[in-house]
Coordinates of C-alpha atoms and ligand atoms in Angstrom, one line a residue:
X4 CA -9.2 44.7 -24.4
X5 CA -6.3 46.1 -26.9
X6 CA -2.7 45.4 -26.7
X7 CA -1.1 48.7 -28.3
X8 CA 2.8 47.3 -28.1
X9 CA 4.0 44.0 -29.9
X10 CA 4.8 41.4 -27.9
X11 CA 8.5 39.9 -27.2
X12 CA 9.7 36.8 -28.2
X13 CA 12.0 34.8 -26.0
X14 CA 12.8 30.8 -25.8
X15 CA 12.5 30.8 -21.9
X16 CA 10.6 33.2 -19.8
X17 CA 11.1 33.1 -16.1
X18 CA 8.6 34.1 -14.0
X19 CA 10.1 35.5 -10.7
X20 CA 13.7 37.1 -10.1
X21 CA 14.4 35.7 -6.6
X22 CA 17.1 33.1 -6.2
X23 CA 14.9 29.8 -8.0
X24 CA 14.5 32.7 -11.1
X25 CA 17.9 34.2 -11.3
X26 CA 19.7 30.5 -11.4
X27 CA 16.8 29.3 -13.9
X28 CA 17.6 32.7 -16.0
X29 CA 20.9 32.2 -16.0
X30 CA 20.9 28.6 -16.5
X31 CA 19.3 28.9 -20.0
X32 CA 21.1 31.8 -21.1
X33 CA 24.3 29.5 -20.6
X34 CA 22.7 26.5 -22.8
X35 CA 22.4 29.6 -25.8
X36 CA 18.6 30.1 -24.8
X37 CA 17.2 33.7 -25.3
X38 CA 15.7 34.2 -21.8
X39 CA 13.4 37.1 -20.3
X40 CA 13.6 37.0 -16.4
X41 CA 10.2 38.9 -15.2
X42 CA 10.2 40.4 -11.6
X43 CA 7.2 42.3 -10.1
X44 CA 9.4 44.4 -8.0
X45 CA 12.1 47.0 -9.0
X46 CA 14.9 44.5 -8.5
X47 CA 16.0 40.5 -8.0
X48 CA 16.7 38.7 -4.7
X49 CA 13.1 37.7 -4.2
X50 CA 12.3 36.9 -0.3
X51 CA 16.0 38.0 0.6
X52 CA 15.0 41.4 -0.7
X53 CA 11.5 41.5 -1.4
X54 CA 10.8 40.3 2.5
X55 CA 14.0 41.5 3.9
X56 CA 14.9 37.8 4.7
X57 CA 19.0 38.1 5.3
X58 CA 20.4 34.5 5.3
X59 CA 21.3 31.8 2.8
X60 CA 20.3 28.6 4.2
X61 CA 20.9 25.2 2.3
X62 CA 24.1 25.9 0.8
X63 CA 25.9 23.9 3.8
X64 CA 24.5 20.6 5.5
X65 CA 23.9 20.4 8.7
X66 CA 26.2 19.1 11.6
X67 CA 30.0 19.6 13.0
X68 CA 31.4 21.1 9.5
X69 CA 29.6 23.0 6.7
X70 CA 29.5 20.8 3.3
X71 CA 29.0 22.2 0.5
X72 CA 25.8 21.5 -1.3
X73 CA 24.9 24.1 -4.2
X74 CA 27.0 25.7 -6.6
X75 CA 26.6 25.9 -9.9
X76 CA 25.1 29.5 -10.6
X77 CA 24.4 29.5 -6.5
X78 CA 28.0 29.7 -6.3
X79 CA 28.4 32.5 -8.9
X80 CA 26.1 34.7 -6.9
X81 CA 28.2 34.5 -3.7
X82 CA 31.7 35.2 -6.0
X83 CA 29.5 37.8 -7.0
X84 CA 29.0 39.3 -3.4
X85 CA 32.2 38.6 -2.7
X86 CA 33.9 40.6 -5.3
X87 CA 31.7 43.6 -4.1
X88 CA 33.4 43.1 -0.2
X89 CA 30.9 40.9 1.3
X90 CA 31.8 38.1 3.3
X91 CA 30.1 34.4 2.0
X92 CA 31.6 32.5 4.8
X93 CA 29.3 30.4 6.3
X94 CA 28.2 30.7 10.4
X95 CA 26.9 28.4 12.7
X96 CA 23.7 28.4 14.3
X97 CA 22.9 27.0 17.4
X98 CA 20.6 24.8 15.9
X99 CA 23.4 23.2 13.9
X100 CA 23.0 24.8 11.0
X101 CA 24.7 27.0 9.1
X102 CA 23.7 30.2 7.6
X103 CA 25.2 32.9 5.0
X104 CA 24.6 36.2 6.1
X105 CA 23.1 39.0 3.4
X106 CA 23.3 42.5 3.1
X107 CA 19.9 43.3 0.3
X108 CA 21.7 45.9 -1.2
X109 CA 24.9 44.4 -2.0
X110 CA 22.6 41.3 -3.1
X111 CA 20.4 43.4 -5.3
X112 CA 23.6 44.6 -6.9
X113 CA 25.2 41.1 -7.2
X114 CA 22.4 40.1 -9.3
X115 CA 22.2 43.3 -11.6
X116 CA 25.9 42.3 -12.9
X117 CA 24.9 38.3 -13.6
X118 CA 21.6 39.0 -15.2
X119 CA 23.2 41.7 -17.6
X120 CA 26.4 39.6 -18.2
X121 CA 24.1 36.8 -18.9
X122 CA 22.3 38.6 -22.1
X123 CA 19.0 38.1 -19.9
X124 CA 16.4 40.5 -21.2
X125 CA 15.3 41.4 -17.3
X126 CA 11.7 43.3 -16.6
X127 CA 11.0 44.8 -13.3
X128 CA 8.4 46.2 -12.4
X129 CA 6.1 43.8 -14.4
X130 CA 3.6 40.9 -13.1
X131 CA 2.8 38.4 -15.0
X132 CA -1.6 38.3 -14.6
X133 CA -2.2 35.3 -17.4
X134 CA -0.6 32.4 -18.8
X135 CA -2.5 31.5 -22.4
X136 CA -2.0 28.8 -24.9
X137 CA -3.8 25.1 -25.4
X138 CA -4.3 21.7 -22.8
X139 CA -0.7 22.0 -20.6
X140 CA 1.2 23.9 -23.5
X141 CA 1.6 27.5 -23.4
X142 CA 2.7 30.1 -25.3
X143 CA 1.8 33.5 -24.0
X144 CA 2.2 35.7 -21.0
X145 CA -0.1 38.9 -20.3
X146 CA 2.4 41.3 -18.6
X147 CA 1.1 44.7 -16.8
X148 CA 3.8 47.3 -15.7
X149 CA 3.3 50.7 -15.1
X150 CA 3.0 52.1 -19.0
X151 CA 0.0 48.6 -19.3
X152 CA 0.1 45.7 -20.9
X153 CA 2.0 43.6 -23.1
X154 CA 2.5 40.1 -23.9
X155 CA 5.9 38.0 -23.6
X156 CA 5.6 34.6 -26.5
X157 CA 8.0 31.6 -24.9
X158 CA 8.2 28.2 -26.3
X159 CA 9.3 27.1 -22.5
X160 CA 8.0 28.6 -19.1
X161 CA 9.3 28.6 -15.7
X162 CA 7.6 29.3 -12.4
X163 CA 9.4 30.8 -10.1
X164 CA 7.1 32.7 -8.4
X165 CA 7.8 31.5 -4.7
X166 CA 4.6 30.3 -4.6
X167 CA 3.5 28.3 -7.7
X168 CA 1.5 31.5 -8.9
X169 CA 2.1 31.0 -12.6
X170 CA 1.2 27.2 -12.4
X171 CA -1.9 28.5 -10.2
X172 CA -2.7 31.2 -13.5
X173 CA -2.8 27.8 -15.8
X174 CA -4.6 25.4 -13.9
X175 CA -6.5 27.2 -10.6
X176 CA -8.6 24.2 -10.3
X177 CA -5.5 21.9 -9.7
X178 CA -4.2 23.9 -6.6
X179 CA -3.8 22.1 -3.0
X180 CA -3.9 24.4 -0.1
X181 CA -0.8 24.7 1.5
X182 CA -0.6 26.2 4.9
X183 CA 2.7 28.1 6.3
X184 CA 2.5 31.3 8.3
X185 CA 4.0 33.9 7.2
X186 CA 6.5 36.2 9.0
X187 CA 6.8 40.2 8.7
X188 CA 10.9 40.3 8.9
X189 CA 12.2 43.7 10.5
X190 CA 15.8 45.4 10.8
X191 CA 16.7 47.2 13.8
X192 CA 19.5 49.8 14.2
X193 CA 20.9 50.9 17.3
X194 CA 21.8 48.1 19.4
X195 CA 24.1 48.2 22.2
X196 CA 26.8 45.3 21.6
X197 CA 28.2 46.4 24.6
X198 CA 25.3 44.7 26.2
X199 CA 24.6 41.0 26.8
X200 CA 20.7 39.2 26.3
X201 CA 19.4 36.2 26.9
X202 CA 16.1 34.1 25.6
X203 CA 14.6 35.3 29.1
X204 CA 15.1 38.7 28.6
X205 CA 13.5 38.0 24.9
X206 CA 10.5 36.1 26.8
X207 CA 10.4 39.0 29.2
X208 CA 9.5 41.6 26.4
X209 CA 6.9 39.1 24.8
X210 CA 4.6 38.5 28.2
X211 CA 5.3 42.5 28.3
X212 CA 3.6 42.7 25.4
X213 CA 0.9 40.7 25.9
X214 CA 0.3 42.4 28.8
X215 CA -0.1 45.5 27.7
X216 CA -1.7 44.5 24.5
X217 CA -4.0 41.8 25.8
X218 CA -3.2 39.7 22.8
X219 CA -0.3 37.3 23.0
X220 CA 2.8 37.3 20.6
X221 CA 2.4 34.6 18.4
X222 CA 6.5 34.0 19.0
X223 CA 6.2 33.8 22.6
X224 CA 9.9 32.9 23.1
X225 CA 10.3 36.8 21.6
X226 CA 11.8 36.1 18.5
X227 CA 14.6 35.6 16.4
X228 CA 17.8 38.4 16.3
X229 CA 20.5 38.1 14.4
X230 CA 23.1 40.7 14.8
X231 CA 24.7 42.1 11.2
X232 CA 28.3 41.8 12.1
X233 CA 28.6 44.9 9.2
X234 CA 26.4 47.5 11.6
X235 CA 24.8 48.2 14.3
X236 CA 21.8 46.1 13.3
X237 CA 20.0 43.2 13.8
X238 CA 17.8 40.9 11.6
X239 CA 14.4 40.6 13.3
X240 CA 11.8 37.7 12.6
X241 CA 9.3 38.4 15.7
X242 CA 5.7 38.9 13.6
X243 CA 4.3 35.7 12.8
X244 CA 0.6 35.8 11.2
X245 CA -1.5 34.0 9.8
X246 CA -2.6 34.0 6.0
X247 CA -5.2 32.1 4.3
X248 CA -4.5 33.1 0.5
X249 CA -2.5 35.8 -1.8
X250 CA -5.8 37.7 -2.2
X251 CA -5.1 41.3 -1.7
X252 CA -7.8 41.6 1.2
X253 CA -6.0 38.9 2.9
X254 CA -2.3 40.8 1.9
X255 CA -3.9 44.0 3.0
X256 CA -5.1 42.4 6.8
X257 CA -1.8 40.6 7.2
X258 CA 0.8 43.3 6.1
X259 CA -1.6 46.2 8.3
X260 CA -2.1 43.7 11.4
X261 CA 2.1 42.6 11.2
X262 CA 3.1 46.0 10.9
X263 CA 0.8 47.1 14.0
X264 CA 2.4 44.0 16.1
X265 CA 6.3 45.2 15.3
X266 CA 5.7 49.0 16.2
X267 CA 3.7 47.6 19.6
X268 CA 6.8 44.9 20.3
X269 CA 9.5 47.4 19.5
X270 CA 8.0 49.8 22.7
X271 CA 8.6 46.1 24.6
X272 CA 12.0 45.2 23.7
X273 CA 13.3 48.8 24.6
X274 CA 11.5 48.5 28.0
X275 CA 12.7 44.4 28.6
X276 CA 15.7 43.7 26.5
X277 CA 18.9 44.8 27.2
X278 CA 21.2 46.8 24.6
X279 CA 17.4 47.5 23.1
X280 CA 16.6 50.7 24.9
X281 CA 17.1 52.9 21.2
X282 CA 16.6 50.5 19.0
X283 CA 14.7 51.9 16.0
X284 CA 12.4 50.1 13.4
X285 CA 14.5 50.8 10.7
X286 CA 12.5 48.9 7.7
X287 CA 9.8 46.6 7.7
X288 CA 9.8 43.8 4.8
X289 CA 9.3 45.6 2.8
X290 CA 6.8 43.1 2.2
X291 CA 5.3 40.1 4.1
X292 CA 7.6 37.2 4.4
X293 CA 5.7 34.6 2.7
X294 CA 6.5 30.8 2.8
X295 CA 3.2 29.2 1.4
X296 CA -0.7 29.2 0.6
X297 CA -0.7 27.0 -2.0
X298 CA 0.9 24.1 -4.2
X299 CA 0.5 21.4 -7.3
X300 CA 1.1 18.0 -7.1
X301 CA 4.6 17.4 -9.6
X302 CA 5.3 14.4 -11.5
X303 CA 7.4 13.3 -8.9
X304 CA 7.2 15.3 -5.6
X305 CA 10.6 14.9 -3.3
X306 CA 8.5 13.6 -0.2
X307 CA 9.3 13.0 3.8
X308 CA 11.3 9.9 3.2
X309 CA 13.8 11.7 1.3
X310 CA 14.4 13.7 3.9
X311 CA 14.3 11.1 6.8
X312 CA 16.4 8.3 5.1
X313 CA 18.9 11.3 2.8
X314 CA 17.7 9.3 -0.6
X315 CA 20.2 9.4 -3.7
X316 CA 18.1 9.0 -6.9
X317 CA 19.3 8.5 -10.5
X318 CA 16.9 11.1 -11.6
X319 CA 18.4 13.6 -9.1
X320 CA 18.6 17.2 -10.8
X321 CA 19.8 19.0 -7.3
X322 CA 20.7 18.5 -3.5
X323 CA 18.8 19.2 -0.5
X324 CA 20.9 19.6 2.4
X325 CA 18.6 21.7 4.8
X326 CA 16.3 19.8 7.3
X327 CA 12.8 19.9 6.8
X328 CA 11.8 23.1 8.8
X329 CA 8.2 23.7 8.6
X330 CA 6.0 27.0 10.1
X331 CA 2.3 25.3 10.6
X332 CA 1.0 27.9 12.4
X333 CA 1.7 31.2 13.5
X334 CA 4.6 31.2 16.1
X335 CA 5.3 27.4 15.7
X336 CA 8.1 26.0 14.0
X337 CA 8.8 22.2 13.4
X338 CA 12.5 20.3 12.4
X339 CA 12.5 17.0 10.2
X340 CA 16.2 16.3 10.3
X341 CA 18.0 14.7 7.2
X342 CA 19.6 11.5 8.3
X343 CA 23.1 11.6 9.5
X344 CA 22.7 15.8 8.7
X345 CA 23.5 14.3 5.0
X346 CA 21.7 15.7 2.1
X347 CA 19.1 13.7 -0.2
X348 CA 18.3 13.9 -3.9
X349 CA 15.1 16.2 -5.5
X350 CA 13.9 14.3 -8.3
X351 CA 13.6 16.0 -11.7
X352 CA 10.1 15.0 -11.9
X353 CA 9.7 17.7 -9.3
X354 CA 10.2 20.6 -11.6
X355 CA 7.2 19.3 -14.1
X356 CA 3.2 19.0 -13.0
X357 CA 3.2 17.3 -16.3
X358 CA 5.8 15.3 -18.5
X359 CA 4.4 16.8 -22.0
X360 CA 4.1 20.1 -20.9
X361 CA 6.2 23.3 -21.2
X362 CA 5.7 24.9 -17.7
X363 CA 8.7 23.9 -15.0
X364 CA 8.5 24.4 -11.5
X365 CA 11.6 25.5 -9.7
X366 CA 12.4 26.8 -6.2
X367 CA 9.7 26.8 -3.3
X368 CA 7.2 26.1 -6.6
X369 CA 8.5 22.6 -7.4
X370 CA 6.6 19.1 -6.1
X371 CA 7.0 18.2 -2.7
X372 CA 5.4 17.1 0.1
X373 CA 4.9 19.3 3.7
X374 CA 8.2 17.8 4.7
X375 CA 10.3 18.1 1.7
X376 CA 9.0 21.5 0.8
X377 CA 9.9 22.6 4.4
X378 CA 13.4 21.7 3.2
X379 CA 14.1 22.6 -0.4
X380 CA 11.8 25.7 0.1
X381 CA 15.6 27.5 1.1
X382 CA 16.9 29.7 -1.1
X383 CA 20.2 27.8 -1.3
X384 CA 18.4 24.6 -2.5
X385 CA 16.0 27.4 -4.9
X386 CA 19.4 28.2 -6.2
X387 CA 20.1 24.8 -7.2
X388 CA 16.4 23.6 -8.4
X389 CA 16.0 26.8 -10.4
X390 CA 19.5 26.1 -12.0
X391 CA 18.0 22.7 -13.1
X392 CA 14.7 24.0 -14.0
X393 CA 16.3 26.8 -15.9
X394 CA 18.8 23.9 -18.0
X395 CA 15.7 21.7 -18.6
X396 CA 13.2 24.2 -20.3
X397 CA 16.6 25.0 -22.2
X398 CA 17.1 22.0 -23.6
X399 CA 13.8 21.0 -24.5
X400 CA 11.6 21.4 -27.4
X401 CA 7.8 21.6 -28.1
X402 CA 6.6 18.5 -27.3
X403 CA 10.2 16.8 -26.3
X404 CA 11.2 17.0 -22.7
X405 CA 14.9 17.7 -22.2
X406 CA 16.2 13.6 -21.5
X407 CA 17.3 13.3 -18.4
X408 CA 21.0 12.4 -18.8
X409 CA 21.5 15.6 -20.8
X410 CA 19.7 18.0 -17.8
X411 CA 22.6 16.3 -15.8
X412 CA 25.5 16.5 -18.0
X413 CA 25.2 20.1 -18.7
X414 CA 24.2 21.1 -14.8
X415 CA 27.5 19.1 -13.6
X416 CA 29.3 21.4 -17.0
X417 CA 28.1 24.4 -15.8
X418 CA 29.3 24.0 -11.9
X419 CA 26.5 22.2 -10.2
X420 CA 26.2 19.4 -7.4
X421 CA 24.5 16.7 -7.7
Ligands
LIG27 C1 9.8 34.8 6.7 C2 10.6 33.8 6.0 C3 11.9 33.5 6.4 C4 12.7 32.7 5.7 N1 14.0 32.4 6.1 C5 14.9 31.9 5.3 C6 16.2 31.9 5.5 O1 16.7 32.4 6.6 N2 17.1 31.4 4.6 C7 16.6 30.9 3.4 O2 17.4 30.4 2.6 N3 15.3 30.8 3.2 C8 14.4 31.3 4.0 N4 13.1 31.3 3.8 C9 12.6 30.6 2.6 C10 13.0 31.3 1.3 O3 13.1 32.7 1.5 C11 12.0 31.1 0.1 O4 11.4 29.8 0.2 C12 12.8 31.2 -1.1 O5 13.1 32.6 -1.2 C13 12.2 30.7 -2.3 O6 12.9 31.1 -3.5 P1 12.2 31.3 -4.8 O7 13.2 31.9 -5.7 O8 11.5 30.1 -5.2 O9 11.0 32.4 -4.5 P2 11.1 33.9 -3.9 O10 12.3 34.2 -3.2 O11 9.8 34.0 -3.2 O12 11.0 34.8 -5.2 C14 9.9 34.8 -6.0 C15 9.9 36.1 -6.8 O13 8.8 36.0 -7.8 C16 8.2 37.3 -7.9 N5 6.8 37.1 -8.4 C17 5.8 36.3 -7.8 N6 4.8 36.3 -8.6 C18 5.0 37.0 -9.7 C19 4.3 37.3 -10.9 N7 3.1 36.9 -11.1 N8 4.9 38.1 -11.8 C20 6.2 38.6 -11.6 N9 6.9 38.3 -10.5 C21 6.4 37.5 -9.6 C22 8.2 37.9 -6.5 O14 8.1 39.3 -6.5 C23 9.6 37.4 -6.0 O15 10.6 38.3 -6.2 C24 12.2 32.1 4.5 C25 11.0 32.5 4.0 C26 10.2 33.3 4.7 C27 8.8 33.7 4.2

């Protein structure tokens, strides 16, 4: 197979431009790294724009009053929206948490300004398909975009795929299974907010649509709305399926059989819910909200017991203030609280499966357990992991992991928590 262009040479390629990538990209850049930041879409956000998913959680803890978690390069991305006229401030959920609300486009915009300011060299539109080199070092990335190949050389890589796919490129045979369903997120335009609805109402539309489907909605309790204060719109997470792997068969039955279920449901909510009677199904995704399939075991994975008992570690690199929220199954979600809605410590042996090698983990890719992944999986917490992840491959050198004390020092320099 011939590679016709010559390949470019960076210190730090980042694999992924959602919010893990973006901090880890700019992270670098900041420590004087050349960085590439490689996107498969035609723009950053990652889940929040890729999947349509329109909240920050994990910025704020849990409980009566929002603390402050993440900042750091999280914290420049919401100055960012702010200084394009959207609002950051954070709103409470019934569950007790608090959430940031998104608008994509203003997001995808946000990020274009920090990656260029940054000196990042970004490329959309381009998935990474191989990682090369020798043992756990690698040097290479085979690129495709739309004019073919090419190849990106990096003395340091970081994985922040969403789902540990570069890791799963360099070592397939050392990938657990990692089951999470995965949601097809909608908008809807057109609500009445003159009109008041319930969780009965909600409950009302999914045995509606079971009825006249014959197949129950995996959500029975209807779903999850969020009205967009900014519209006429509302966030919708009602489609839960389930998917085994990232195969494209397996894409191809859960993005057809999710898209079926919202067009079915929306005929249901107009029919049950009121204020719904002309809502349209303004966007789907655009693509399948997906949490998990797979994951490698770190040096150090942050585990339940963080979560449970809020640890502080000396080898902390980032907080986690965001319970442990896991999705086992289609329609099914699960809360592991952090103690005393506190916050606990992820481990810097979380962002490496390996403590000689050059590939760092960051975001939902880094070590954890079911628990801990169910909390640092947020994008507020990605923010902050792929901020460290980003400083780490920075600061180290073939063969010389960045020491600890020095990941810390210049995280807390350039805005962080910890
Ligand atoms: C349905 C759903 C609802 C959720 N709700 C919330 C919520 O309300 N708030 C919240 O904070 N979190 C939520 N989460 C979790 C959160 O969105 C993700 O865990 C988080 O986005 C992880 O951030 P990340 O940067 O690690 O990965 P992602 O946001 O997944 O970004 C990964 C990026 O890598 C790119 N990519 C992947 N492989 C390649 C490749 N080989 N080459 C090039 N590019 C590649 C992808 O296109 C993507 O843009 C939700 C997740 C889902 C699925």
């Amino acid at each position: 197979m011939s590679i016709g262009r010559p390949p470019l040479h960076v210190d730090v390629a980042v694999v992924g431009g959602g919010a893990a990538g973006v901090a880890a990209a700019l992270g670098a850049a900041a420590c004087g790294a050349r960085v590439a930041l490689i996107e498969a879409y035609g723009f950053f956000g990652g889940t929040a724009t890729v999947a349509g998913v329109q909240s920050y959680c994990g910025f704020h803890t849990r409980g009566e009053q929002p603390r402050q978690v993440v900042a750091g390069v999280g914290q420049r991305v919401l100055d960012a929206l702010q200084a394009l006229g959207h609002d950051v401030v954070p709103i409470a959920q019934s569950s007790g948490n608090w959430i940031i609300l998104l608008d994509p486009e203003l997001l995808k915009r946000a990020l274009d300004g920090l990656v260029s300011a940054a000196g990042v060299q970004p490329l959309l539109h381009c998935r990474v398909a191989a990682v090369e080199g020798r043992g756990n070092r690698f040097d290479r990335l085979l690129c495709v975009d739309p004019q073919g190949m090419f190849e990106v050389h990096a003395a340091q890589m970081v994985d922040a795929t969403g789902n540990a796919n570069l890791a799963a490129l360099a070592w397939p045979g050392r990938m657990r299974p990692r089951r999470q369903a995965a949601t097809l997120t909608a908008r809807l335009s057109g609500l009445d907010p003159a009109r008041a609805y319930g969780r009965d109402d909600l409950r009302r539309a999914a045995a509606d649509y079971q009825q006249r489907t014959g197949m129950p909605l995996a959500r029975g309790n209807g779903g999850y709305f969020v009205p967009l204060p900014w519209s006429d719109a509302c966030w919708a997470m009602m489609v839960d399926v389930e998917l085994p792997d990232c195969t494209s068969p397996s894409l191809a039955r859960a993005e057809m059989q999710a898209r079926g279920i919202a067009h079915d449901y929306l005929l249901s909510l107009r029919r049950c819910v009121p204020g719904f009677a002309r809502v349209q199904l303004e966007t789907t995704g655009p693509a399948l909200g997906i949490r998990a399939t797979q994951h490698i075991v770190s040096q150090r994975d942050a585990v339940i017991d963080d979560v449970l008992q809020a640890r502080r570690h000396a080898d902390g690199i980032a907080r986690s203030g965001w319970p442990g929220e896991l999705h086992p199954r289609a329609g099914v979600t699960e809360y592991h609280p952090i103690a005393g809605d506190d916050w606990f410590h992820v481990p810097y042996g979380a962002l490496q499966p390996d403590a000689d090698g050059n590939l760092w983990l960051a975001g939902s890719s880094i070590g954890a357990d079911d628990v801990a992944f169910g909390s640092v999986r947020v994008m507020g917490c990605a923010f902050a992991t792929g901020h460290a992840a980003g400083v780490a491959a920075a600061l180290s050198s073939p063969g010389r992991r960045a020491p600890l004390q020095a990941v810390q020092h210049t995280l807390i320099e350039q805005g962080a928590l910890l």
